Amino acid sequence: MISRDEYRIAGHFLRTYFNSQGFTETFQTFVAPENESRPVVVRILYVLTYLLTGNVNFQLICILGSLILLAYILFLKKILADIGLSIFYFLPIPFLFLNLSPFLTYLFSYEAFFYISSFVIPIFIFYLEIVKCQRRLALLILVISWGIGSTAILATTLLIGYHLIWRHYKESVIYGVALLLMVFSIPEIDPQSSQNPLTQLVFHFGEITVLVFAFCGNVLSVFSESSYPVIILGATLLLFCLVLFFTKINWKNSLHNFITISLIFMLAMITLNIIARWRGDFHGYLSEILQGTKLIFTIGTFSIIYVFILAGLHQYKGFRKIFGVIILLFSVAFYATGNFNNYKNAIAYQKRLHCDIFNWEASKFIAVDGLREYDFLRAKKIFTPSGSFTPAFVSKLKKLSLDTTVRYSVSQFNIQQRTGQTKNMYGIYPKFVTIENALLPLPSKILHSNGHFLILVGKDSMLMITCTIQKLSLRRFLLGQNPYNPGFTAGFSYLDIPAGDYRIALCTVVDQEITEFGYIDKKLHLW
């Protein structure tokens, strides 16, 4: 099932792509940043699947991401064999990855492809360069890796440092040129939205370090919601790796060097991700980590730590066997608990997405006639979600809204301006408008094209959003104080709503037919 974010990401890109003119503008469309990333290959897949099939095939992109994950699992099997370990030590790997704990990533094609490939491909490049010395192939895949995300720049920087340490100056120059080409090919970013990672690291070193520990130990969050065991496990694992690095890792062994630089890469990637999303809210970001939204990075890092420790214990077969048994038992428990806890969540997530996509697509189709984003996408026949509102439905709704004397049968609504009690991740108390009515009739189900919807009717635009059973909150996120990420709720950004006066209407929809419509005799001024 496709996430509504996929329609947002793909829809915004494809509209920009089809409206771009000339090679330079089209190229900048592909390499433009998406939050902290530049998913060029994902955007190419959007265009290719549309041109080849007439539709954007999100499922195909999700399958490609899953195949990359399977390739990584088999790749770890080869690494363990190269170290000289039996198949026994490989057994925990499938249990760690092939379960429903990271279902939010596995069911989201953008994340399934982008998140997984962003660390798998650089690690494979390290293997080609350091172990196999296949530089041409490594450079070719590095170009592809740059098209997947900004982790290619991090991987290239680490390779330059690696070759400088071993005084391989020719190789350092080659990767230095590749790094310069990647940096200069990135379009300029608004300096107001950019942050200095070094400054963030210096001023918040302690908090960021603890968050890195939490990232590495987050495999425990499947068993407990407490942050302390997670942080302690992450710190213990990294401290053990640090001791092994200085005492047992053979620095002249290319395989050991590959494993070491792979671990450094994962830790650096996690650290940069924390810095990029740092907003001064330590507990808020720690909570986000524990929720498992990026659990795939934790499992990927944990797998490299596992291989690193096995490589460091190569002279201690007894300790290595004990460690292998402990990780195997843990991975089986992780597999069972993750599946037990999340199979219902995954099913509920799939069902909720039906409603989310329907409401989101509908609201974007109706909102802001001047933009006409969905008119454009429909004309291109890029995608039309199942259960989405038809143009005939929209025309009928606009016609009904012209009669402002019509009242919805339940009119006891209370509108209040409110302020959140806790700061959000940006350190700001959110302000919002709440519209309440305890007598709102209960729908038989709020899925697909059934339910109650609140409609904001303005002079030149309308916005339609799903209405909860008793209360709807129109959140005015951050009051525009954060231009980098305005935030959205109920499937739309407040930037989609032009400022002005709006009348408030309600309608009940059953199987895409409007069974009841009317105003609630209230007005609202935004923003």
Coordinates of C-alpha atoms in Angstrom, one line a residue:
M1 CA 0.0 0.0 0.0
I2 CA 1.4 3.4 -1.0
S3 CA 2.0 6.0 1.6
R4 CA 0.5 9.5 1.0
D5 CA 4.0 10.9 1.4
E6 CA 4.9 9.0 -1.8
Y7 CA 2.2 11.0 -3.7
R8 CA 3.5 14.2 -2.1
I9 CA 7.2 13.4 -3.0
A10 CA 6.5 12.0 -6.5
G11 CA 3.8 14.5 -7.3
H12 CA 5.8 17.6 -6.4
F13 CA 8.9 16.3 -8.3
L14 CA 6.9 15.2 -11.5
R15 CA 5.1 18.5 -11.6
T16 CA 8.4 20.4 -11.4
Y17 CA 10.0 18.0 -13.9
F18 CA 7.3 18.4 -16.6
N19 CA 7.3 22.2 -16.2
S20 CA 11.1 22.5 -16.4
Q21 CA 12.6 24.0 -19.5
G22 CA 16.0 23.2 -21.0
F23 CA 18.7 20.8 -19.9
T24 CA 20.1 22.8 -17.0
E25 CA 16.7 23.3 -15.4
T26 CA 15.8 19.7 -15.8
F27 CA 19.1 18.6 -14.4
Q28 CA 18.6 20.8 -11.3
T29 CA 15.2 19.3 -10.9
F30 CA 16.7 15.9 -10.5
V31 CA 19.5 16.9 -8.1
A32 CA 17.5 19.4 -6.0
P33 CA 17.6 18.5 -2.3
E34 CA 14.7 16.7 -0.6
N35 CA 15.1 17.5 3.1
E36 CA 18.7 16.4 3.8
S37 CA 18.9 14.1 0.7
R38 CA 19.2 14.2 -3.1
P39 CA 17.4 11.0 -4.3
V40 CA 18.3 11.3 -8.0
V41 CA 17.9 7.6 -8.8
V42 CA 14.5 7.5 -7.2
R43 CA 13.4 10.4 -9.3
I44 CA 14.8 8.8 -12.4
L45 CA 12.7 5.7 -11.5
Y46 CA 9.6 7.9 -11.2
V47 CA 10.1 9.3 -14.7
L48 CA 11.1 5.9 -16.3
T49 CA 8.2 4.0 -14.8
Y50 CA 5.8 6.8 -16.0
L51 CA 7.3 6.9 -19.5
L52 CA 7.3 3.1 -19.9
T53 CA 4.0 2.2 -18.3
G54 CA 2.0 5.5 -18.1
N55 CA 2.0 5.4 -14.3
V56 CA 4.3 5.7 -11.4
N57 CA 5.0 2.2 -10.2
F58 CA 5.7 2.6 -6.5
Q59 CA 5.6 -1.2 -6.0
L60 CA 8.5 -1.7 -8.4
I61 CA 10.6 0.8 -6.5
C62 CA 9.8 -1.0 -3.3
I63 CA 10.8 -4.3 -4.8
L64 CA 14.1 -2.9 -5.9
G65 CA 14.8 -1.7 -2.4
S66 CA 14.0 -5.1 -1.0
L67 CA 16.3 -6.8 -3.6
I68 CA 19.1 -4.4 -2.5
L69 CA 18.5 -5.5 1.1
L70 CA 18.6 -9.2 0.1
A71 CA 21.9 -8.6 -1.7
Y72 CA 23.3 -7.0 1.4
I73 CA 22.4 -10.0 3.5
L74 CA 24.1 -12.3 1.1
F75 CA 27.1 -9.9 0.9
L76 CA 27.5 -10.2 4.7
K77 CA 27.5 -14.0 4.3
K78 CA 30.5 -13.6 2.0
I79 CA 32.3 -11.3 4.4
L80 CA 31.8 -13.7 7.3
A81 CA 33.1 -16.5 5.0
D82 CA 36.2 -14.4 4.0
I83 CA 36.9 -13.9 7.7
G84 CA 37.0 -17.7 8.0
L85 CA 33.7 -18.2 9.9
S86 CA 31.2 -21.0 9.5
I87 CA 27.6 -20.6 8.4
F88 CA 26.6 -20.6 12.0
Y89 CA 27.7 -17.0 12.4
F90 CA 25.6 -15.9 9.5
L91 CA 22.3 -17.2 11.0
P92 CA 21.5 -14.1 13.1
I93 CA 21.6 -11.8 10.0
P94 CA 18.4 -12.9 8.3
F95 CA 16.5 -12.8 11.6
L96 CA 17.7 -9.2 12.2
F97 CA 16.6 -7.9 8.8
L98 CA 13.7 -10.1 7.6
N99 CA 11.1 -9.2 10.2
L100 CA 8.4 -6.6 10.6
S101 CA 10.2 -4.3 13.0
P102 CA 11.2 -1.8 10.3
F103 CA 7.8 -2.2 8.5
L104 CA 7.5 1.6 8.2
T105 CA 10.5 1.5 5.9
Y106 CA 9.7 -1.8 4.1
L107 CA 6.1 -0.6 3.2
F108 CA 7.3 2.8 2.0
S109 CA 8.9 2.5 -1.5
Y110 CA 10.8 5.8 -1.2
E111 CA 12.4 4.7 2.1
A112 CA 12.8 1.0 1.1
F113 CA 14.9 2.0 -1.9
F114 CA 16.6 5.2 -0.6
Y115 CA 17.3 4.3 3.0
I116 CA 18.6 0.8 2.3
S117 CA 20.7 1.7 -0.7
S118 CA 22.2 4.8 1.0
F119 CA 24.3 2.6 3.3
V120 CA 24.5 -0.7 1.4
I121 CA 26.0 0.7 -1.8
P122 CA 28.8 2.8 -0.1
I123 CA 29.7 -0.3 2.0
F124 CA 30.0 -2.4 -1.3
I125 CA 32.2 0.4 -2.7
F126 CA 34.5 0.1 0.3
Y127 CA 34.8 -3.6 -0.4
L128 CA 35.6 -3.2 -4.1
E129 CA 38.2 -0.5 -3.4
I130 CA 39.9 -1.8 -0.2
V131 CA 39.6 -5.6 -0.5
K132 CA 39.3 -6.3 -4.2
C133 CA 41.2 -3.2 -5.5
Q134 CA 38.8 -2.8 -8.4
R135 CA 39.0 1.0 -8.6
R136 CA 37.2 1.5 -11.9
L137 CA 34.2 -0.5 -10.8
A138 CA 34.2 1.3 -7.5
L139 CA 34.2 4.7 -9.1
L140 CA 31.4 3.7 -11.5
I141 CA 29.2 2.5 -8.6
L142 CA 30.2 5.7 -6.7
V143 CA 28.7 7.8 -9.4
I144 CA 25.5 5.7 -9.1
S145 CA 25.7 6.1 -5.3
W146 CA 25.9 9.9 -5.6
G147 CA 22.6 9.6 -7.5
I148 CA 21.0 7.8 -4.6
G149 CA 21.9 10.3 -1.9
S150 CA 24.5 12.5 -0.2
T151 CA 26.1 9.5 1.5
A152 CA 28.3 9.2 -1.6
I153 CA 30.1 12.4 -0.5
L154 CA 30.7 10.9 2.9
A155 CA 31.9 7.6 1.4
T156 CA 34.3 9.5 -0.9
T157 CA 35.6 11.6 1.9
L158 CA 36.4 8.5 4.0
L159 CA 38.2 6.8 1.0
I160 CA 40.3 9.9 0.6
G161 CA 41.2 9.8 4.3
Y162 CA 41.9 6.1 4.1
H163 CA 44.3 6.4 1.1
L164 CA 46.1 9.4 2.7
I165 CA 46.7 7.4 5.9
W166 CA 48.3 4.6 3.8
R167 CA 50.1 7.2 1.6
H168 CA 48.3 6.2 -1.5
Y169 CA 48.5 9.7 -3.0
K170 CA 47.4 8.8 -6.5
E171 CA 44.2 7.2 -5.3
S172 CA 43.6 10.1 -3.0
V173 CA 43.8 12.5 -5.9
I174 CA 41.4 10.4 -8.0
Y175 CA 38.8 10.3 -5.2
G176 CA 39.5 14.0 -4.5
V177 CA 38.5 14.9 -8.0
A178 CA 35.4 12.8 -7.8
L179 CA 34.5 14.6 -4.5
L180 CA 34.9 18.0 -6.1
L181 CA 32.7 17.0 -9.1
M182 CA 30.0 15.8 -6.7
V183 CA 30.2 19.0 -4.6
F184 CA 30.1 21.4 -7.6
S185 CA 27.2 19.5 -9.2
I186 CA 25.0 20.2 -6.2
P187 CA 22.7 23.2 -6.7
E188 CA 23.1 26.1 -4.3
I189 CA 21.1 25.9 -1.1
D190 CA 19.5 28.8 0.7
P191 CA 22.1 29.8 3.3
Q192 CA 19.3 30.4 5.8
S193 CA 18.3 26.7 5.7
S194 CA 21.8 25.4 6.0
Q195 CA 23.5 24.6 9.2
N196 CA 27.2 24.1 10.0
P197 CA 27.6 20.5 11.1
L198 CA 30.9 21.2 12.9
T199 CA 29.3 24.0 15.0
Q200 CA 26.4 21.8 15.9
L201 CA 28.7 18.9 16.9
V202 CA 30.9 21.2 19.1
F203 CA 28.1 23.0 20.9
H204 CA 26.0 19.8 21.4
F205 CA 28.7 17.1 21.5
G206 CA 27.4 15.4 24.6
E207 CA 23.7 15.2 23.5
I208 CA 24.6 14.1 20.0
T209 CA 26.9 11.4 21.3
V210 CA 24.1 10.0 23.5
L211 CA 21.8 10.1 20.5
V212 CA 24.4 8.1 18.5
F213 CA 24.5 5.6 21.4
A214 CA 20.7 5.4 21.2
F215 CA 20.8 4.8 17.5
C216 CA 23.2 1.9 17.8
G217 CA 21.4 0.3 20.7
N218 CA 17.9 0.9 19.4
V219 CA 17.4 -2.9 18.6
L220 CA 16.3 -3.1 22.3
S221 CA 13.4 -0.8 21.7
V222 CA 11.5 -3.8 20.3
F223 CA 11.5 -5.2 23.8
S224 CA 11.2 -2.1 25.9
E225 CA 10.3 1.6 25.5
S226 CA 12.8 2.7 28.1
S227 CA 15.6 4.8 26.7
Y228 CA 18.3 3.8 29.3
P229 CA 18.8 0.2 28.2
V230 CA 19.0 1.4 24.6
I231 CA 21.7 4.0 25.4
I232 CA 23.7 1.7 27.6
L233 CA 23.7 -1.1 25.0
G234 CA 24.8 1.3 22.2
A235 CA 27.6 2.8 24.4
T236 CA 28.8 -0.7 25.5
L237 CA 28.9 -2.0 21.9
L238 CA 30.9 1.0 20.6
L239 CA 33.3 1.0 23.6
F240 CA 33.9 -2.7 23.0
C241 CA 34.6 -2.0 19.3
L242 CA 37.0 0.9 20.3
V243 CA 39.0 -1.5 22.5
L244 CA 39.1 -4.1 19.8
F245 CA 40.2 -1.5 17.2
F246 CA 43.3 -0.6 19.3
T247 CA 44.1 -4.1 20.5
K248 CA 42.9 -6.8 18.2
I249 CA 42.1 -5.5 14.7
N250 CA 44.9 -6.2 12.2
W251 CA 45.5 -2.8 10.5
K252 CA 47.5 -4.5 7.7
N253 CA 44.6 -6.8 6.9
S254 CA 42.6 -5.3 4.0
L255 CA 39.4 -7.1 5.2
H256 CA 39.8 -5.7 8.7
N257 CA 40.3 -2.2 7.2
F258 CA 37.2 -2.6 5.1
I259 CA 35.1 -3.6 8.1
T260 CA 36.5 -0.7 10.1
I261 CA 35.9 2.0 7.5
S262 CA 32.3 0.5 7.0
L263 CA 31.6 1.0 10.8
I264 CA 33.1 4.5 10.7
F265 CA 30.9 5.3 7.7
M266 CA 27.7 4.1 9.5
L267 CA 28.5 6.1 12.7
A268 CA 29.3 9.2 10.6
M269 CA 26.1 8.8 8.6
I270 CA 24.1 8.5 11.8
T271 CA 25.8 11.5 13.4
L272 CA 25.3 13.7 10.3
N273 CA 21.6 12.7 10.2
I274 CA 21.2 13.7 13.8
I275 CA 23.0 17.0 13.2
A276 CA 20.9 17.7 10.1
R277 CA 17.7 17.2 12.0
W278 CA 18.9 18.8 15.3
R279 CA 16.6 21.5 16.5
G280 CA 17.7 21.7 20.2
D281 CA 15.1 19.2 21.4
F282 CA 17.1 16.3 22.8
H283 CA 14.2 14.4 24.3
G284 CA 12.0 14.9 21.2
Y285 CA 14.6 13.5 18.9
L286 CA 15.4 10.6 21.3
S287 CA 11.7 9.8 21.3
E288 CA 11.7 9.8 17.5
I289 CA 14.6 7.3 17.5
L290 CA 12.9 5.0 19.9
Q291 CA 9.8 5.0 17.8
G292 CA 11.8 3.2 15.1
T293 CA 11.2 5.5 12.2
K294 CA 14.9 4.8 11.1
L295 CA 15.3 1.4 12.6
I296 CA 16.8 0.1 9.4
F297 CA 19.8 2.2 10.0
T298 CA 20.1 0.8 13.5
I299 CA 19.9 -2.8 12.2
G300 CA 22.5 -2.0 9.5
T301 CA 24.9 -0.5 12.0
F302 CA 24.3 -3.4 14.4
S303 CA 25.1 -5.9 11.6
I304 CA 28.5 -4.1 10.9
I305 CA 29.3 -4.0 14.7
Y306 CA 28.5 -7.7 14.8
V307 CA 31.0 -8.4 12.0
F308 CA 33.6 -6.1 13.5
I309 CA 33.5 -7.8 16.9
L310 CA 33.8 -11.2 15.2
A311 CA 36.8 -10.0 13.2
G312 CA 38.4 -8.7 16.4
L313 CA 37.8 -12.0 18.2
H314 CA 39.5 -14.0 15.5
Q315 CA 42.1 -15.3 17.9
Y316 CA 39.6 -16.3 20.6
K317 CA 37.4 -19.1 19.3
G318 CA 35.8 -19.7 22.6
F319 CA 34.7 -16.1 23.2
R320 CA 33.7 -15.8 19.6
K321 CA 31.5 -18.9 19.8
I322 CA 29.8 -17.5 23.0
F323 CA 29.3 -14.1 21.4
G324 CA 27.8 -15.8 18.3
V325 CA 25.4 -17.8 20.4
I326 CA 24.3 -14.7 22.4
I327 CA 23.7 -12.7 19.2
L328 CA 21.8 -15.7 17.6
L329 CA 19.5 -16.0 20.6
F330 CA 19.0 -12.3 20.6
S331 CA 18.2 -12.1 16.9
V332 CA 15.7 -14.9 17.2
A333 CA 14.0 -13.1 20.1
F334 CA 14.2 -9.9 18.1
Y335 CA 12.6 -11.6 15.1
A336 CA 9.7 -13.1 17.1
T337 CA 9.0 -10.0 19.2
G338 CA 9.2 -7.7 16.2
N339 CA 6.8 -9.8 14.2
F340 CA 4.4 -10.3 17.2
N341 CA 4.3 -6.6 18.0
N342 CA 4.1 -5.2 14.5
Y343 CA 2.1 -7.6 12.3
K344 CA -1.2 -6.0 13.6
N345 CA 0.4 -2.5 13.3
A346 CA 1.5 -3.2 9.7
I347 CA -2.0 -4.3 8.8
A348 CA -3.6 -1.3 10.6
Y349 CA -1.1 0.9 8.8
Q350 CA -2.1 -0.5 5.5
K351 CA -5.8 0.2 6.2
R352 CA -5.1 3.7 7.5
L353 CA -3.2 4.6 4.4
H354 CA -6.3 3.9 2.3
C355 CA -8.0 6.6 4.3
D356 CA -5.0 8.9 4.4
I357 CA -4.3 8.7 0.6
F358 CA -7.9 9.3 -0.2
N359 CA -8.3 12.3 2.0
W360 CA -4.9 13.7 1.1
E361 CA -5.4 13.4 -2.6
A362 CA -8.8 14.9 -2.4
S363 CA -7.7 17.9 -0.3
K364 CA -4.8 18.6 -2.7
F365 CA -7.1 18.3 -5.7
I366 CA -9.6 20.8 -4.3
A367 CA -7.1 23.2 -2.5
V368 CA -5.8 26.3 -4.2
D369 CA -7.2 26.4 -7.7
G370 CA -4.4 28.6 -8.9
L371 CA -1.9 25.9 -8.3
R372 CA -4.0 23.1 -9.8
E373 CA -1.4 20.5 -9.0
Y374 CA -3.6 17.5 -9.2
D375 CA -5.4 18.8 -12.3
F376 CA -1.9 18.8 -13.9
L377 CA -1.1 15.3 -12.6
R378 CA -4.4 13.9 -13.7
A379 CA -4.0 15.4 -17.2
K380 CA -0.7 13.6 -17.4
K381 CA -2.4 10.5 -16.1
I382 CA 0.6 10.0 -13.8
F383 CA -1.4 8.4 -11.0
T384 CA -5.0 8.4 -9.7
P385 CA -5.3 6.7 -6.3
S386 CA -8.0 4.1 -5.9
G387 CA -11.0 5.7 -4.2
S388 CA -10.0 9.2 -5.1
F389 CA -12.5 11.9 -5.7
T390 CA -13.6 12.4 -9.3
P391 CA -13.8 15.7 -11.1
A392 CA -17.6 15.3 -11.1
F393 CA -17.6 15.0 -7.3
V394 CA -15.5 18.2 -7.1
S395 CA -17.9 20.1 -9.4
K396 CA -20.9 19.0 -7.3
L397 CA -19.2 20.1 -4.1
K398 CA -18.4 23.5 -5.6
K399 CA -22.0 23.9 -6.8
L400 CA -23.3 23.0 -3.3
S401 CA -21.0 25.5 -1.6
L402 CA -22.5 28.4 -3.6
D403 CA -25.7 28.3 -1.5
T404 CA -24.5 29.8 1.8
T405 CA -27.9 29.5 3.4
V406 CA -27.8 25.7 3.6
R407 CA -27.0 24.5 7.1
Y408 CA -25.6 21.2 8.3
S409 CA -28.1 19.4 10.5
V410 CA -25.8 19.6 13.6
S411 CA -24.7 23.1 14.2
Q412 CA -23.5 23.2 17.8
F413 CA -19.8 23.8 17.0
N414 CA -17.2 25.4 19.3
I415 CA -14.2 27.2 17.7
Q416 CA -11.2 28.0 19.9
Q417 CA -7.7 29.3 19.4
R418 CA -5.2 27.2 21.4
T419 CA -1.5 26.8 22.1
G420 CA 0.2 23.4 22.6
Q421 CA 1.4 22.6 26.1
T422 CA 4.7 21.2 25.0
K423 CA 7.3 22.3 22.5
N424 CA 7.7 20.5 19.3
M425 CA 10.9 19.2 17.8
Y426 CA 11.8 22.8 16.7
G427 CA 11.5 24.2 20.2
I428 CA 8.3 26.1 19.5
Y429 CA 4.9 25.9 21.1
P430 CA 2.6 25.1 18.2
K431 CA -0.6 27.2 17.8
F432 CA -3.8 25.8 16.3
V433 CA -7.5 26.2 15.8
T434 CA -9.8 23.6 17.3
I435 CA -13.3 23.0 16.0
E436 CA -15.3 20.7 18.3
N437 CA -18.8 19.1 18.3
A438 CA -19.7 16.2 20.6
L439 CA -22.9 15.6 18.6
L440 CA -21.2 14.9 15.2
P441 CA -22.9 11.7 13.9
L442 CA -20.8 8.5 14.0
P443 CA -20.0 7.2 10.5
S444 CA -20.2 3.4 9.9
K445 CA -16.5 3.6 8.8
I446 CA -14.0 6.2 7.8
L447 CA -12.2 4.4 5.0
H448 CA -11.9 5.2 1.3
S449 CA -14.8 7.4 0.2
N450 CA -16.9 7.2 3.4
G451 CA -17.0 9.6 6.3
H452 CA -17.5 13.2 7.4
F453 CA -15.4 16.0 6.0
L454 CA -14.9 19.6 7.0
I455 CA -14.6 22.1 4.2
L456 CA -13.0 25.5 4.3
V457 CA -14.7 27.6 1.6
G458 CA -12.8 30.8 0.6
K459 CA -13.3 33.4 -2.0
D460 CA -11.2 31.6 -4.7
S461 CA -10.3 28.2 -3.1
M462 CA -11.6 25.4 -1.0
L463 CA -9.9 22.8 1.1
M464 CA -11.4 19.5 2.2
I465 CA -10.1 17.5 5.1
T466 CA -11.2 14.5 7.0
C467 CA -13.1 15.2 10.2
T468 CA -12.6 13.0 13.3
I469 CA -15.7 11.7 15.1
Q470 CA -15.8 14.5 17.7
K471 CA -13.0 17.0 17.1
L472 CA -10.9 18.4 14.3
S473 CA -7.8 20.4 14.8
L474 CA -6.5 22.8 12.2
R475 CA -2.9 23.2 13.4
R476 CA -1.1 26.4 12.5
F477 CA 2.3 24.8 12.8
L478 CA 5.0 27.2 13.9
L479 CA 3.1 30.2 12.6
G480 CA 5.5 30.3 9.7
Q481 CA 8.5 30.8 12.0
N482 CA 10.3 27.8 10.5
P483 CA 10.6 28.3 6.7
Y484 CA 12.7 25.1 6.4
N485 CA 9.9 22.7 7.4
P486 CA 6.5 24.2 7.8
G487 CA 5.0 20.9 8.8
F488 CA 1.6 19.5 7.8
T489 CA -1.3 17.7 9.4
A490 CA -4.4 16.0 8.0
G491 CA -2.5 15.5 4.8
F492 CA -1.8 19.1 3.8
S493 CA 0.6 21.9 4.6
Y494 CA -0.8 25.2 5.8
L495 CA 1.1 26.8 3.0
D496 CA -1.6 25.2 0.7
I497 CA -4.2 27.4 2.2
P498 CA -4.1 31.1 1.1
A499 CA -4.6 33.7 3.8
G500 CA -8.2 35.1 4.1
D501 CA -11.6 34.6 5.5
Y502 CA -13.3 31.2 5.2
R503 CA -16.7 29.8 5.9
I504 CA -16.9 26.4 7.5
A505 CA -19.0 23.6 6.0
L506 CA -19.5 19.9 6.7
C507 CA -20.4 17.1 4.3
T508 CA -21.1 13.4 4.7
V509 CA -19.9 11.2 1.9
V510 CA -21.0 7.6 1.3
D511 CA -19.3 5.8 -1.6
Q512 CA -18.2 9.1 -3.2
E513 CA -21.8 10.5 -3.1
I514 CA -22.5 13.5 -0.9
T515 CA -25.4 12.6 1.3
E516 CA -25.5 15.7 3.4
F517 CA -23.9 19.2 3.0
G518 CA -24.3 22.4 4.9
Y519 CA -22.6 25.3 6.6
I520 CA -22.1 25.4 10.4
D521 CA -22.6 29.2 10.5
K522 CA -19.1 29.9 11.6
K523 CA -16.3 31.9 10.0
L524 CA -12.5 31.5 10.4
H525 CA -9.6 33.8 9.4
L526 CA -6.4 32.2 8.3
W527 CA -3.5 33.0 9.0

